[in-house]
Structures are given as C-alpha cells and as structure tokens.
C-alpha cells in the first residue's frame, strides 16, 4: 500500500510537475472530518520499505455526497483512494489557480464498458493540460486503490462526479491481499502474503514435529477466496490439509477431516492444516440469529473464528477417542504479521508498474478505468466490470488438483 502511494506521488511530481499533493487520513470520513496532509517525494522516499499504511486506515465512513462535496469544495483535482478507505489528493498546480473548476466543459475519454478490456477502448476526450515545458497544469483526476468493496465505492464516486458534470477523471488500482478482485491476473500484496504464509507453515511444522501427536493449525486471510492458502500449500509442499471457502468440508464420519488427520497422526506422528478465514462458515454453530446478521462498519458479514473453532473441535475429538494418549494443537494466526510487513521485491515492482500505468492513462484523458495485468498484458479495464467481477478459486482447475494430489486430503463429499 505504501509503495503505491510513493510511486503515485513521485510519478506525479517528477513526470508531470504536479507539486501540490495531499493525503487524507483516517479513510473516507477523513474527507469531512480532518485536514489533508501535504505530500512530496522527500516525505515518501522510504515508504516502500514500510509495512501497513502511513496514512492510517479505517472502515466505514462512506458518505458519497460529503466525499464528492469535499473534492469539489476544496478544489482537489487528483485523488487517490486505497483499500480500507485511505486517500491521497493532488491539487492543481499554482499556474492553473483561478481557472474555474466547474466551468470546464471539455469531455473526457471514458473506457467504455462495451469495449474489450485493453488500453484505448472506444472513447472521446481531450488532450491533457500541460505547459510547453511539459509541466502539469491541473488535470482533474481521482485515483482509487482497493479491493472489491473499494471498487464498488469507486463506481459510486465516478457516477456522482459524472452526474454533477465535474471535470474530474477517475482511475483505479486493484489492491487486495486475498487476490479476490476479478479480471486482473493478480492484485498487489498477494505475492508478499504467500511468502509470509510459508513462514507460518515453517513455524507450525517445527512445533508439531517437536510434540507427541502434534497438529499445527494455521489460519490465513481469505474471506471469500482461498488463493493464499492454495499457493502457500503448493509452494511449501508439507501441508497435510488445505481448507478454503470454495469447498465444503465436514469433521466426523467416513471421509471427514478428523478421520483423515487420525490416519496422518498414526502414520507420521504430526500434521499441519491450513484454513482460510472464510472456510467452514456454514458448519460452525451460531449462538443466535442476531450473529447471522452482524456486519462490520464496511457492511461485510462478521465471520466466526474458524481457527478457534477447529482448535476446540480437534481437542474434543482426541479427548473422546484417545483419552489416554498425548495430543497438542499449535494454533497460529499470522494475519497481522502478514499485513505489517513491507512488500517483497515482486510486489514492489508490480506496484510501480500499475501506479505509473494509472498516472499515464489519466493524464492521457481516460476515465472510469482500472489499471492491471490481463494474461500478462497491462491494460485499462472499465471499473464497472472490475467491481462486478469475482475471483474465486476454481476447484476444477489444475492448481486445486495439485493441492489434492500433494496433500492426499479427501474431497469431503458425503456418501
């Protein structure tokens, strides 16, 4: 996240002469509850070496009218919105101060939803506003960075800007550690998450190999998709079972998880289980009807703790069937460790590419697009398409077949 912010600030400053760049702290609500923070290349020069986000994060606070009012009233004409609702804006350069913002009637290029998702769809527009020296004179642009929820918010902001006929372009950069944004090949942060997940596997293996009948239980991020768990399992190759939201599983009975783990413990003396946070939500008992309806500040369903539940179920199972034998469960939840680390080399390079692609596309006059790779080719994609698209693990794909072959876990189909 910090890397993309850095690359946008440096790119706007050095490549287009935009020297009035501001960050909005505390997410969406920061538009109407705080003052923006001035940003420049010197300030952000080492942000790519920091984890998390320096601009701070928050959930909720999305008030469309107040957000667009703030963009309009404060004179922001470049805006970056990142996952968990952080923002950066770049105001028009001093040479263009006094030019009426609402007076700009020039139409902007829009990547049409009916066009193929490649650079330069069927569009109309104008040239970017630059001085003869090449310095940027005030091209109104909104950069939005985030996951599927943020992309849906981007559609609303884009539509409201269009409704008000404001001369502001909207460009997006997909970001989700879970890799659940559709159409694009991958989102930034995913490679780093998989790398850190392998460290959790290593720790789990070390712990259970040092215990009698030890089971290592590792819960990974993945509310609606199991990409991190899948790729980490394939990369590490010493996981005994991988549980993801896209596949059901059950504990007891023939072909169940407990029977499988019992056989692995008997054979090897230890086992490691990977579980994505969104897995098993339909089999965990819910205490009351209210919990089913509970949502967080962003409107996402509040998930039950599948890791804590599995830990208790494993202990109860062993105490019931093997009362006199030793048994231990080592539960590891590396969620915050994964979020806190800086981007690795692969993600750092990727962040630079998609950030600069977004800058150049917006400066060329495009709007309503998301930048990202499709089949290895970097492209501009209509934001409405990205907001609607999902990216679940295809359990009929060869990668999931590799997981099944590697772990020899059951298919959990009740017979």
XYZ file of C-alpha atoms in Angstrom:
415
model
C 0.000 0.000 0.000
C 2.765 2.438 0.956
C 4.656 1.528 -2.215
C 1.770 2.530 -4.490
C 1.320 5.813 -2.615
C 5.028 6.522 -3.018
C 5.045 5.733 -6.733
C 1.981 7.881 -7.402
C 3.436 10.858 -5.516
C 6.861 10.548 -7.143
C 5.383 9.868 -10.584
C 3.013 12.835 -10.464
C 5.766 15.112 -9.140
C 8.626 14.098 -11.425
C 6.841 13.115 -14.616
C 4.060 15.702 -14.742
C 5.137 18.510 -12.430
C 2.216 18.135 -10.016
C 3.680 19.725 -6.869
C 0.570 20.141 -4.720
C -0.249 16.627 -3.472
C -2.225 15.909 -0.316
C -3.125 12.827 1.711
C -6.388 12.351 3.601
C -6.016 10.392 6.827
C -8.480 8.026 8.528
C -10.239 6.817 5.422
C -13.476 8.021 3.819
C -14.503 10.011 6.874
C -11.229 11.942 6.628
C -12.733 13.953 3.771
C -15.215 15.633 6.044
C -13.632 15.253 9.492
C -9.989 16.297 9.071
C -7.490 18.359 7.144
C -5.385 16.921 4.302
C -1.646 16.349 4.720
C 0.803 17.697 2.130
C 2.936 15.000 0.475
C 6.110 15.240 -1.596
C 8.817 12.854 -2.847
C 11.133 13.619 0.077
C 8.440 12.666 2.573
C 7.529 9.369 0.872
C 11.008 8.378 -0.335
C 11.283 5.343 2.003
C 7.619 4.386 2.296
C 8.152 1.329 0.096
C 10.256 -0.125 2.908
C 7.429 0.159 5.447
C 4.527 -2.204 6.072
C 0.923 -1.201 6.662
C -0.044 2.289 5.533
C 1.415 5.535 6.804
C -1.808 7.390 6.025
C -3.663 5.191 8.539
C -6.768 3.137 7.831
C -10.391 2.855 8.872
C -13.531 1.011 7.869
C -16.854 2.545 7.003
C -17.496 6.273 6.846
C -18.526 6.184 3.187
C -20.834 9.169 2.713
C -20.955 9.718 -1.032
C -22.396 13.226 -1.055
C -19.997 14.543 1.602
C -16.998 12.907 -0.087
C -17.717 14.411 -3.510
C -18.632 17.734 -1.860
C -15.190 17.768 -0.212
C -13.452 17.005 -3.505
C -15.363 19.803 -5.173
C -15.272 22.430 -2.412
C -11.610 22.002 -1.501
C -10.526 22.171 -5.110
C -8.987 18.700 -5.166
C -8.441 17.560 -8.688
C -6.295 14.497 -8.139
C -7.375 11.909 -5.626
C -6.108 8.505 -4.565
C -8.332 6.129 -2.591
C -6.733 2.980 -1.215
C -8.065 -0.133 0.454
C -9.545 0.356 3.912
C -10.550 3.745 2.591
C -7.357 5.842 2.695
C -6.943 8.720 0.292
C -4.391 10.935 -1.439
C -5.215 14.001 -3.498
C -3.154 16.236 -5.753
C -4.437 19.770 -6.163
C -3.968 21.686 -9.385
C -0.590 23.345 -9.732
C -0.286 27.026 -8.878
C -0.120 28.064 -12.524
C -3.700 26.946 -13.049
C -5.193 28.525 -9.943
C -8.144 30.702 -10.882
C -9.342 28.526 -13.724
C -12.974 27.740 -12.949
C -13.265 24.091 -11.975
C -16.958 23.851 -12.671
C -16.544 25.799 -15.889
C -14.560 23.043 -17.560
C -16.938 21.598 -20.119
C -14.395 19.546 -22.049
C -15.439 15.898 -22.325
C -13.050 13.261 -21.008
C -12.249 9.925 -22.537
C -14.016 7.053 -20.862
C -13.054 3.438 -21.246
C -16.368 2.079 -22.482
C -17.802 -0.986 -20.735
C -18.719 -2.407 -24.126
C -15.124 -2.206 -25.295
C -12.641 -5.010 -24.837
C -10.599 -4.589 -21.636
C -7.461 -3.287 -23.290
C -5.686 0.062 -23.438
C -7.590 2.577 -25.521
C -11.209 1.497 -25.730
C -13.792 3.365 -27.810
C -13.544 6.864 -26.288
C -13.939 10.586 -26.814
C -11.858 13.158 -24.975
C -9.265 15.874 -24.866
C -5.554 16.259 -24.506
C -4.003 16.531 -21.029
C -3.393 20.086 -19.792
C 0.366 20.709 -19.942
C 2.621 23.726 -20.325
C 5.067 23.895 -23.231
C 7.737 22.886 -20.719
C 5.833 19.668 -20.063
C 4.770 20.751 -16.567
C 1.306 19.618 -15.475
C -1.263 22.441 -15.334
C -4.149 20.862 -13.489
C -5.651 17.714 -14.997
C -8.507 16.709 -12.676
C -8.014 13.056 -11.690
C -9.249 10.726 -8.946
C -7.069 7.667 -8.200
C -8.837 4.911 -6.277
C -6.956 1.895 -4.896
C -8.530 -1.069 -3.139
C -10.342 -4.379 -3.243
C -13.779 -5.361 -4.499
C -15.612 -3.188 -1.954
C -13.446 -0.189 -2.768
C -14.041 -0.761 -6.474
C -17.797 -0.640 -5.856
C -17.278 2.621 -3.996
C -15.258 3.895 -6.932
C -18.214 3.250 -9.248
C -20.453 5.353 -6.974
C -17.944 8.208 -6.787
C -17.385 8.082 -10.537
C -21.133 8.142 -11.249
C -21.686 11.054 -8.854
C -18.875 13.049 -10.453
C -20.436 12.356 -13.853
C -23.886 13.350 -12.563
C -22.538 16.676 -11.308
C -20.706 17.146 -14.620
C -17.419 17.824 -12.832
C -14.285 17.829 -14.954
C -12.603 15.092 -12.866
C -11.250 11.776 -14.156
C -11.420 8.583 -12.099
C -8.693 5.902 -12.239
C -8.383 2.795 -10.083
C -5.678 0.351 -8.956
C -6.901 -3.014 -7.583
C -5.478 -3.952 -4.188
C -6.415 -6.914 -2.043
C -4.141 -9.313 -0.218
C -6.747 -12.068 -0.725
C -6.439 -11.703 -4.530
C -10.225 -11.746 -4.870
C -10.550 -8.947 -7.448
C -11.707 -10.375 -10.751
C -10.486 -9.945 -14.350
C -6.879 -8.973 -13.490
C -4.166 -11.620 -13.137
C -3.411 -10.701 -9.524
C -3.540 -7.801 -7.104
C -0.518 -6.296 -5.379
C 0.237 -7.587 -1.881
C -0.723 -11.149 -2.773
C 2.813 -12.354 -3.505
C 4.044 -10.925 -0.203
C 1.179 -12.607 1.671
C 2.017 -16.009 0.178
C 5.671 -15.562 1.095
C 4.818 -14.715 4.713
C 2.350 -17.612 4.905
C 5.196 -20.003 4.187
C 6.944 -18.750 7.321
C 3.826 -19.667 9.296
C 3.910 -23.173 7.790
C 7.564 -23.500 8.760
C 6.795 -22.482 12.349
C 3.854 -24.892 12.531
C 5.957 -27.777 11.237
C 8.741 -27.079 13.703
C 6.289 -27.010 16.609
C 4.383 -30.180 15.746
C 7.492 -32.185 14.922
C 8.673 -31.369 18.435
C 5.465 -32.655 20.052
C 3.774 -36.011 20.505
C 0.750 -36.247 18.211
C 1.014 -32.588 17.281
C -1.349 -30.820 14.894
C -0.360 -27.425 13.512
C -3.372 -25.283 12.659
C -2.653 -22.161 10.604
C -5.422 -19.664 9.787
C -4.747 -17.435 6.786
C -6.503 -14.439 5.245
C -9.151 -15.223 2.676
C -12.735 -14.218 3.412
C -14.257 -15.309 0.128
C -11.324 -16.948 -1.668
C -8.576 -19.353 -0.723
C -5.808 -18.165 -3.052
C -3.269 -17.503 -0.276
C -3.815 -20.910 1.329
C -3.690 -22.657 -2.060
C -0.492 -21.002 -3.298
C 1.267 -21.305 0.060
C 0.396 -25.015 0.181
C 1.804 -25.584 -3.297
C 4.920 -23.533 -2.566
C 5.771 -25.175 0.760
C 4.613 -28.752 -0.009
C 4.466 -30.004 3.601
C 0.831 -29.200 4.415
C -1.495 -32.118 5.127
C -4.833 -30.415 4.509
C -5.884 -27.124 2.883
C -9.382 -25.824 3.668
C -10.751 -22.929 1.590
C -14.123 -21.123 1.270
C -14.757 -22.557 -2.199
C -15.007 -26.140 -0.909
C -17.172 -27.579 1.853
C -15.738 -29.854 4.498
C -17.059 -31.808 7.454
C -15.396 -33.200 10.541
C -16.908 -36.513 11.569
C -17.707 -39.690 9.720
C -16.159 -41.541 6.850
C -14.123 -39.273 4.610
C -14.212 -36.449 7.147
C -11.340 -34.260 8.314
C -10.963 -35.997 11.692
C -10.631 -39.436 10.140
C -8.032 -38.100 7.724
C -5.984 -36.397 10.448
C -6.157 -39.503 12.621
C -4.573 -41.512 9.813
C -1.864 -38.886 9.295
C -1.017 -38.805 13.004
C -0.802 -42.573 13.084
C 1.495 -42.557 10.030
C 3.706 -39.515 10.706
C 3.102 -38.518 14.313
C 2.135 -34.984 13.299
C 0.063 -32.999 10.774
C -0.394 -29.431 9.529
C -3.738 -27.929 8.482
C -4.178 -24.681 6.528
C -7.552 -22.972 6.789
C -8.674 -19.733 5.128
C -10.666 -17.434 7.409
C -13.814 -17.753 5.298
C -13.830 -21.561 5.226
C -16.369 -23.617 7.161
C -18.736 -20.758 7.971
C -21.744 -22.956 7.200
C -20.692 -25.722 9.599
C -19.731 -23.615 12.635
C -22.641 -23.463 15.130
C -24.046 -19.981 15.588
C -25.182 -18.948 19.024
C -28.163 -16.843 17.937
C -29.940 -15.413 14.913
C -28.501 -11.951 15.537
C -24.992 -13.167 14.817
C -26.053 -14.246 11.336
C -26.993 -10.630 10.541
C -23.961 -8.984 12.168
C -21.853 -6.798 9.873
C -18.759 -4.668 10.304
C -18.535 -0.915 9.619
C -17.938 -1.529 5.923
C -21.041 -3.709 5.623
C -19.163 -7.021 5.375
C -20.577 -10.030 7.262
C -18.738 -10.709 10.525
C -17.184 -14.160 10.216
C -16.959 -16.661 13.021
C -13.440 -17.697 14.026
C -12.932 -20.913 12.102
C -9.433 -21.345 13.549
C -10.533 -21.152 17.183
C -13.487 -23.432 16.483
C -11.338 -26.062 14.758
C -8.847 -25.992 17.619
C -11.577 -26.776 20.160
C -13.125 -29.464 17.948
C -9.767 -31.183 17.469
C -9.149 -31.257 21.208
C -12.632 -32.612 21.931
C -12.225 -35.292 19.266
C -8.920 -36.502 20.649
C -10.098 -36.466 24.259
C -13.117 -38.558 23.280
C -11.377 -41.165 21.106
C -7.848 -41.194 22.605
C -8.315 -40.294 26.242
C -5.029 -41.782 27.459
C -2.777 -40.509 24.664
C -0.882 -37.244 24.466
C -2.088 -34.646 21.993
C -1.405 -30.972 21.256
C -2.721 -28.350 18.839
C -0.444 -25.463 17.879
C -2.665 -22.676 16.571
C -1.003 -19.908 14.527
C -2.802 -16.846 13.166
C -0.269 -14.736 11.203
C -2.856 -12.227 9.900
C -1.333 -9.107 11.416
C 2.199 -10.304 10.752
C 1.311 -10.565 7.049
C -0.322 -7.122 6.988
C 2.592 -5.461 8.783
C 5.486 -6.472 6.507
C 6.770 -4.339 3.605
C 6.085 -5.518 0.066
C 8.585 -8.017 -1.307
C 10.608 -7.370 -4.471
C 7.969 -8.798 -6.824
C 5.156 -6.717 -5.332
C 7.334 -3.593 -5.223
C 7.961 -3.805 -8.969
C 4.306 -4.566 -9.648
C 3.189 -1.546 -7.582
C 5.403 0.764 -9.621
C 4.035 -0.564 -12.905
C 0.330 -0.270 -12.045
C 0.803 3.147 -10.379
C 2.567 4.622 -13.400
C 0.068 2.981 -15.745
C -2.768 4.696 -13.844
C -0.983 8.062 -13.963
C -0.305 7.897 -17.694
C -3.817 6.710 -18.510
C -5.439 9.506 -16.541
C -3.074 12.116 -17.965
C -3.891 10.850 -21.464
C -7.529 11.734 -20.796
C -9.068 8.369 -19.862
C -11.564 7.983 -17.038
C -13.631 5.252 -15.381
C -10.859 2.657 -15.694
C -8.781 0.324 -13.549
C -5.150 -0.464 -14.391
C -3.821 -4.000 -14.113
C -2.471 -7.041 -15.974
C -4.655 -9.377 -18.039
C -2.893 -12.509 -19.283
C 0.416 -10.734 -18.705
C -0.528 -7.597 -20.648
C -1.075 -4.359 -18.727
C -4.416 -2.820 -19.602
C -7.129 -0.278 -18.770
C -10.352 -2.026 -17.733
C -13.811 -0.453 -17.226
C -14.330 -0.052 -13.472
C -17.914 -1.333 -13.638
C -16.621 -4.662 -14.942
C -13.986 -4.951 -12.226
C -16.483 -4.043 -9.495
C -18.834 -6.823 -10.608
C -16.207 -9.494 -11.214
C -15.158 -12.113 -8.652
C -12.038 -14.239 -8.499
C -12.805 -17.451 -6.617
C -10.508 -20.450 -6.657
C -11.626 -22.722 -9.484
C -11.742 -26.134 -7.821
C -11.849 -27.746 -11.282
C -8.590 -26.037 -12.216
C -5.207 -27.776 -12.291
C -3.927 -25.844 -9.259
C -6.555 -27.258 -6.925
C -5.907 -30.687 -8.438
C -2.252 -30.225 -7.498
C -3.263 -29.408 -3.920
C -5.382 -32.567 -3.703
C -2.533 -34.612 -5.164
C 0.035 -33.061 -2.828
C -1.958 -33.409 0.399
C -3.987 -36.537 -0.456
C -6.806 -34.948 1.520
C -10.351 -36.264 0.933
C -12.786 -34.417 -1.300
C -15.190 -34.160 1.669
C -18.103 -35.335 -0.455
C -20.517 -37.189 1.843
C -21.650 -40.546 0.500
